[in-house]
mmCIF file of C-alpha atoms and ligand atoms in Angstrom:
data_model
loop_
_atom_site.group_PDB
_atom_site.id
_atom_site.type_symbol
_atom_site.label_atom_id
_atom_site.label_comp_id
_atom_site.label_asym_id
_atom_site.label_seq_id
_atom_site.Cartn_x
_atom_site.Cartn_y
_atom_site.Cartn_z
ATOM 1 C CA UNK H 7 -14.461 -2.482 0.165
ATOM 2 C CA UNK H 8 -11.564 -0.429 -1.081
ATOM 3 C CA UNK H 9 -10.705 2.343 1.393
ATOM 4 C CA UNK H 10 -11.163 5.951 0.266
ATOM 5 C CA UNK H 11 -7.926 7.921 0.628
ATOM 6 C CA UNK H 12 -8.254 11.707 0.569
ATOM 7 C CA UNK H 13 -5.461 13.636 -1.145
ATOM 8 C CA UNK H 14 -5.620 17.449 -0.674
ATOM 9 C CA UNK H 15 -4.872 19.479 -3.809
ATOM 10 C CA UNK H 16 -2.952 22.644 -4.537
ATOM 11 C CA UNK H 17 -3.749 25.520 -6.877
ATOM 12 C CA UNK H 18 -2.114 25.625 -10.293
ATOM 13 C CA UNK H 19 -2.690 27.289 -13.668
ATOM 14 C CA UNK H 20 -3.593 25.754 -16.979
ATOM 15 C CA UNK H 21 -0.607 26.062 -19.292
ATOM 16 C CA UNK H 22 -2.659 27.249 -22.267
ATOM 17 C CA UNK H 23 -4.942 29.946 -20.783
ATOM 18 C CA UNK H 24 -3.732 30.464 -17.183
ATOM 19 C CA UNK H 25 -7.159 29.523 -15.779
ATOM 20 C CA UNK H 26 -6.805 28.472 -12.088
ATOM 21 C CA UNK H 27 -7.104 24.762 -11.247
ATOM 22 C CA UNK H 28 -6.912 22.512 -8.210
ATOM 23 C CA UNK H 29 -4.938 19.307 -8.662
ATOM 24 C CA UNK H 30 -2.101 17.105 -7.538
ATOM 25 C CA UNK H 31 0.563 14.857 -9.062
ATOM 26 C CA UNK H 32 -0.676 11.735 -10.834
ATOM 27 C CA UNK H 33 2.114 9.714 -9.144
ATOM 28 C CA UNK H 34 0.288 9.882 -5.739
ATOM 29 C CA UNK H 35 -3.011 8.816 -7.303
ATOM 30 C CA UNK H 36 -1.386 5.842 -9.064
ATOM 31 C CA UNK H 37 0.590 4.688 -6.005
ATOM 32 C CA UNK H 38 -2.625 4.614 -3.914
ATOM 33 C CA UNK H 39 -4.553 2.931 -6.725
ATOM 34 C CA UNK H 40 -1.903 0.207 -7.193
ATOM 35 C CA UNK H 41 -2.030 -0.426 -3.421
ATOM 36 C CA UNK H 42 -5.789 -1.083 -3.627
ATOM 37 C CA UNK H 43 -7.052 2.277 -2.314
ATOM 38 C CA UNK H 44 -9.543 4.644 -3.923
ATOM 39 C CA UNK H 45 -7.860 8.049 -4.264
ATOM 40 C CA UNK H 46 -10.126 11.068 -3.756
ATOM 41 C CA UNK H 47 -8.751 14.518 -4.586
ATOM 42 C CA UNK H 48 -9.801 17.172 -2.062
ATOM 43 C CA UNK H 49 -9.843 20.865 -3.017
ATOM 44 C CA UNK H 50 -8.838 23.516 -0.475
ATOM 45 C CA UNK H 51 -12.041 24.695 1.261
ATOM 46 C CA UNK H 52 -12.627 27.900 3.168
ATOM 47 C CA UNK H 53 -15.042 26.367 5.686
ATOM 48 C CA UNK H 54 -13.064 24.361 8.264
ATOM 49 C CA UNK H 55 -16.245 22.743 9.659
ATOM 50 C CA UNK H 56 -17.116 21.422 6.208
ATOM 51 C CA UNK H 57 -13.618 19.941 6.012
ATOM 52 C CA UNK H 58 -14.145 17.956 9.202
ATOM 53 C CA UNK H 59 -17.400 16.591 7.759
ATOM 54 C CA UNK H 60 -15.488 15.542 4.670
ATOM 55 C CA UNK H 61 -12.657 13.977 6.696
ATOM 56 C CA UNK H 62 -15.223 11.882 8.592
ATOM 57 C CA UNK H 63 -16.108 10.135 5.329
ATOM 58 C CA UNK H 64 -12.510 9.204 4.518
ATOM 59 C CA UNK H 65 -10.733 5.966 5.439
ATOM 60 C CA UNK H 66 -7.303 7.596 5.203
ATOM 61 C CA UNK H 67 -5.498 10.843 4.414
ATOM 62 C CA UNK H 68 -2.452 11.308 2.198
ATOM 63 C CA UNK H 69 -0.683 14.642 2.699
ATOM 64 C CA UNK H 70 1.410 15.178 -0.424
ATOM 65 C CA UNK H 71 4.481 17.174 -1.348
ATOM 66 C CA UNK H 72 4.348 20.829 -2.363
ATOM 67 C CA UNK H 73 5.564 24.315 -1.525
ATOM 68 C CA UNK H 74 6.590 25.709 1.866
ATOM 69 C CA UNK H 75 4.167 26.082 4.773
ATOM 70 C CA UNK H 76 3.773 29.669 6.025
ATOM 71 C CA UNK H 77 6.194 29.932 9.004
ATOM 72 C CA UNK H 78 3.449 31.725 10.996
ATOM 73 C CA UNK H 79 1.938 28.258 11.536
ATOM 74 C CA UNK H 80 4.962 27.378 13.680
ATOM 75 C CA UNK H 81 5.449 30.783 15.243
ATOM 76 C CA UNK H 82 8.195 32.201 13.020
ATOM 77 C CA UNK H 83 8.448 35.062 10.544
ATOM 78 C CA UNK H 84 9.361 34.094 7.012
ATOM 79 C CA UNK H 85 13.047 34.224 6.070
ATOM 80 C CA UNK H 86 13.983 35.381 2.547
ATOM 81 C CA UNK H 87 14.711 31.757 1.510
ATOM 82 C CA UNK H 88 11.181 30.612 2.406
ATOM 83 C CA UNK H 89 8.783 30.050 -0.494
ATOM 84 C CA UNK H 90 5.565 31.982 -1.173
ATOM 85 C CA UNK H 91 2.804 30.573 1.073
ATOM 86 C CA UNK H 92 -0.420 29.001 -0.224
ATOM 87 C CA UNK H 93 -2.856 30.245 2.411
ATOM 88 C CA UNK H 94 -5.883 28.083 1.516
ATOM 89 C CA UNK H 95 -3.807 24.950 1.188
ATOM 90 C CA UNK H 96 -2.051 25.486 4.531
ATOM 91 C CA UNK H 97 -5.361 25.957 6.345
ATOM 92 C CA UNK H 98 -6.997 22.976 4.634
ATOM 93 C CA UNK H 99 -4.123 20.560 5.220
ATOM 94 C CA UNK H 100 -3.498 21.585 8.834
ATOM 95 C CA UNK H 101 -7.219 21.196 9.633
ATOM 96 C CA UNK H 102 -7.327 17.763 7.970
ATOM 97 C CA UNK H 103 -4.090 16.662 9.654
ATOM 98 C CA UNK H 104 -5.324 17.729 13.118
ATOM 99 C CA UNK H 105 -8.610 15.951 12.534
ATOM 100 C CA UNK H 106 -6.852 12.755 11.379
ATOM 101 C CA UNK H 107 -4.641 12.841 14.475
ATOM 102 C CA UNK H 108 -7.577 13.311 16.850
ATOM 103 C CA UNK H 109 -9.914 10.857 15.101
ATOM 104 C CA UNK H 110 -7.099 8.247 14.702
ATOM 105 C CA UNK H 111 -7.639 8.273 10.944
ATOM 106 C CA UNK H 112 -4.620 6.707 9.182
ATOM 107 C CA UNK H 113 -2.409 9.397 7.653
ATOM 108 C CA UNK H 114 0.621 9.190 5.377
ATOM 109 C CA UNK H 115 2.690 12.350 4.935
ATOM 110 C CA UNK H 116 5.106 12.838 2.056
ATOM 111 C CA UNK H 117 7.662 15.698 1.852
ATOM 112 C CA UNK H 118 5.561 18.817 2.602
ATOM 113 C CA UNK H 119 3.048 16.395 4.195
ATOM 114 C CA UNK H 120 5.795 15.168 6.582
ATOM 115 C CA UNK H 121 6.359 18.811 7.578
ATOM 116 C CA UNK H 122 2.596 19.507 7.879
ATOM 117 C CA UNK H 123 2.221 16.579 10.293
ATOM 118 C CA UNK H 124 5.026 17.848 12.530
ATOM 119 C CA UNK H 125 3.669 21.426 12.506
ATOM 120 C CA UNK H 126 0.123 20.166 13.219
ATOM 121 C CA UNK H 127 1.567 18.687 16.438
ATOM 122 C CA UNK H 128 3.318 21.918 17.451
ATOM 123 C CA UNK H 129 6.711 21.230 15.864
ATOM 124 C CA UNK H 130 8.863 23.625 13.821
ATOM 125 C CA UNK H 131 10.830 23.553 10.558
ATOM 126 C CA UNK H 132 14.186 24.731 9.264
ATOM 127 C CA UNK H 133 13.031 27.250 6.668
ATOM 128 C CA UNK H 134 16.042 26.520 4.469
ATOM 129 C CA UNK H 135 18.516 23.698 5.096
ATOM 130 C CA UNK H 136 21.452 25.268 3.248
ATOM 131 C CA UNK H 137 21.342 28.519 5.262
ATOM 132 C CA UNK H 138 20.292 27.031 8.638
ATOM 133 C CA UNK H 139 22.612 24.008 8.458
ATOM 134 C CA UNK H 140 25.498 24.818 6.076
ATOM 135 C CA UNK H 141 27.217 21.522 6.980
ATOM 136 C CA UNK H 142 24.293 19.469 5.697
ATOM 137 C CA UNK H 143 24.484 17.760 2.318
ATOM 138 C CA UNK H 144 22.373 18.930 -0.609
ATOM 139 C CA UNK H 145 18.734 17.796 -0.255
ATOM 140 C CA UNK H 146 17.245 20.105 -2.883
ATOM 141 C CA UNK H 147 17.839 18.023 -6.011
ATOM 142 C CA UNK H 148 15.123 19.566 -8.181
ATOM 143 C CA UNK H 149 17.567 19.706 -11.101
ATOM 144 C CA UNK H 150 17.649 15.878 -11.221
ATOM 145 C CA UNK H 151 14.996 13.348 -12.255
ATOM 146 C CA UNK H 152 12.334 12.945 -9.552
ATOM 147 C CA UNK H 153 13.405 9.326 -8.994
ATOM 148 C CA UNK H 154 17.115 10.194 -8.690
ATOM 149 C CA UNK H 155 18.417 8.600 -5.477
ATOM 150 C CA UNK H 156 20.315 11.472 -3.918
ATOM 151 C CA UNK H 157 21.291 10.014 -0.544
ATOM 152 C CA UNK H 158 20.686 7.122 1.798
ATOM 153 C CA UNK H 159 18.723 7.047 5.046
ATOM 154 C CA UNK H 160 19.414 5.091 8.217
ATOM 155 C CA UNK H 161 16.183 3.549 9.522
ATOM 156 C CA UNK H 162 15.410 2.849 13.196
ATOM 157 C CA UNK H 163 15.806 -0.944 13.615
ATOM 158 C CA UNK H 164 12.601 -2.782 14.501
ATOM 159 C CA UNK H 165 10.436 0.180 13.432
ATOM 160 C CA UNK H 166 7.378 -0.092 11.211
ATOM 161 C CA UNK H 167 9.276 1.705 8.447
ATOM 162 C CA UNK H 168 12.135 -0.828 8.625
ATOM 163 C CA UNK H 169 9.555 -3.630 8.268
ATOM 164 C CA UNK H 170 7.869 -1.949 5.272
ATOM 165 C CA UNK H 171 11.092 -1.237 3.407
ATOM 166 C CA UNK H 172 12.665 -4.539 4.524
ATOM 167 C CA UNK H 173 15.988 -2.850 5.212
ATOM 168 C CA UNK H 174 17.844 -0.557 7.621
ATOM 169 C CA UNK H 175 19.444 1.506 4.872
ATOM 170 C CA UNK H 176 17.548 2.802 1.911
ATOM 171 C CA UNK H 177 18.630 5.056 -0.969
ATOM 172 C CA UNK H 178 16.050 7.822 -1.469
ATOM 173 C CA UNK H 179 15.271 10.754 -3.718
ATOM 174 C CA UNK H 180 15.483 14.216 -2.171
ATOM 175 C CA UNK H 181 13.355 17.135 -3.385
ATOM 176 C CA UNK H 182 13.206 19.421 -0.345
ATOM 177 C CA UNK H 183 14.981 22.535 0.926
ATOM 178 C CA UNK H 184 13.246 22.559 4.337
ATOM 179 C CA UNK H 185 13.403 19.979 7.138
ATOM 180 C CA UNK H 186 11.971 19.180 10.562
ATOM 181 C CA UNK H 187 13.591 21.165 13.376
ATOM 182 C CA UNK H 188 11.862 20.872 16.796
ATOM 183 C CA UNK H 189 9.643 17.799 17.011
ATOM 184 C CA UNK H 190 5.909 18.113 17.624
ATOM 185 C CA UNK H 191 4.212 16.392 20.541
ATOM 186 C CA UNK H 192 4.404 12.603 20.307
ATOM 187 C CA UNK H 193 6.573 12.650 17.171
ATOM 188 C CA UNK H 194 9.176 9.900 16.985
ATOM 189 C CA UNK H 195 12.032 9.923 14.451
ATOM 190 C CA UNK H 196 12.175 6.752 12.314
ATOM 191 C CA UNK H 197 14.949 7.652 9.881
ATOM 192 C CA UNK H 198 17.688 10.217 9.265
ATOM 193 C CA UNK H 199 20.036 11.030 6.390
ATOM 194 C CA UNK H 200 23.804 10.687 7.001
ATOM 195 C CA UNK H 201 23.931 14.396 7.936
ATOM 196 C CA UNK H 202 21.239 14.008 10.611
ATOM 197 C CA UNK H 203 18.337 15.514 8.611
ATOM 198 C CA UNK H 204 15.084 13.819 9.689
ATOM 199 C CA UNK H 205 13.731 11.722 6.817
ATOM 200 C CA UNK H 206 10.853 9.798 8.476
ATOM 201 C CA UNK H 207 8.631 10.065 11.551
ATOM 202 C CA UNK H 208 5.613 8.465 13.178
ATOM 203 C CA UNK H 209 3.229 9.664 15.880
ATOM 204 C CA UNK H 210 3.130 7.693 19.121
ATOM 205 C CA UNK H 211 -0.259 6.348 20.219
ATOM 206 C CA UNK H 212 -1.790 6.643 16.736
ATOM 207 C CA UNK H 213 -2.603 3.465 14.751
ATOM 208 C CA UNK H 214 -0.956 4.810 11.569
ATOM 209 C CA UNK H 215 0.468 8.332 11.366
ATOM 210 C CA UNK H 216 3.675 8.012 9.414
ATOM 211 C CA UNK H 217 5.550 10.471 7.231
ATOM 212 C CA UNK H 218 8.628 10.568 5.040
ATOM 213 C CA UNK H 219 10.672 13.470 3.704
ATOM 214 C CA UNK H 220 11.500 11.635 0.450
ATOM 215 C CA UNK H 221 9.121 10.751 -2.417
ATOM 216 C CA UNK H 222 8.241 7.022 -2.478
ATOM 217 C CA UNK H 223 5.472 7.734 -5.032
ATOM 218 C CA UNK H 224 8.127 8.586 -7.637
ATOM 219 C CA UNK H 225 10.167 5.443 -6.901
ATOM 220 C CA UNK H 226 7.227 3.051 -6.442
ATOM 221 C CA UNK H 227 6.555 2.134 -10.098
ATOM 222 C CA UNK H 228 10.020 0.526 -10.324
ATOM 223 C CA UNK H 229 10.800 -0.153 -6.652
ATOM 224 C CA UNK H 230 8.880 -2.723 -4.624
ATOM 225 C CA UNK H 231 9.967 -1.480 -1.173
ATOM 226 C CA UNK H 232 8.612 2.014 -1.985
ATOM 227 C CA UNK H 233 5.297 0.558 -3.161
ATOM 228 C CA UNK H 234 5.091 -1.489 0.086
ATOM 229 C CA UNK H 235 4.852 1.796 1.991
ATOM 230 C CA UNK H 236 1.579 2.538 0.158
ATOM 231 C CA UNK H 237 0.347 -1.048 0.584
ATOM 232 C CA UNK H 238 0.904 -0.876 4.349
ATOM 233 C CA UNK H 239 -0.880 2.499 4.479
ATOM 234 C CA UNK H 240 -3.891 1.262 2.478
ATOM 235 C CA UNK H 241 -4.080 -1.873 4.673
ATOM 236 C CA UNK H 242 -4.175 0.348 7.775
ATOM 237 C CA UNK H 243 -7.034 2.316 6.131
ATOM 238 C CA UNK H 244 -9.074 -0.880 5.674
ATOM 239 C CA UNK H 245 -9.474 -1.408 9.429
HETATM 240 MN MN1 MN L 7 16.632 14.398 1.828
#
């Protein structure tokens, strides 16, 4: 049986009449589908108990990219550079992430999802890399194509990520202006950019809780190593 992979949605507006919608990028859906999983889009819900019931029926959870988490979730007040929070989405994703961590449900975090996983474990974020770490390189390459390889990452040798990508150095896209700061409980760094920015993590003692700051879903159609990340995730969801 193909494992069901939940992908939480965000709120958007229809271009023609501004009617509100819940959705997510097609690239995540396709990457999971190509890997043999059954993607299931999850809307933000207001009832956290209902969310746990839903999470119990999933075989895996994919936390996608998106806007900035409200800094209140990691005990900070928002700085001017921080984006406008999406309250429902924050609550939904943090509840699902905490449930996946407790229930040992496989979870793959991408970009915002990488940050959600760290915050769910009590970690914090740099609200804006360019103001907090002026020496860092540019990671916010939203003016380039989404598959533009902005920088390389150095991967922890012998790690699960090194096995998936089949390399210790990997050129990645970079579409983020925030980054992990203090690590959450049990979080282990798997990869960093040349400037030290954390680009991948996993959670100790969990069968599969892995997250990356880059966007493998945008590279995967033309890049086998990126697609292998989804294949490994879907395999973990089959157990
Ligand atoms: Mn980056």
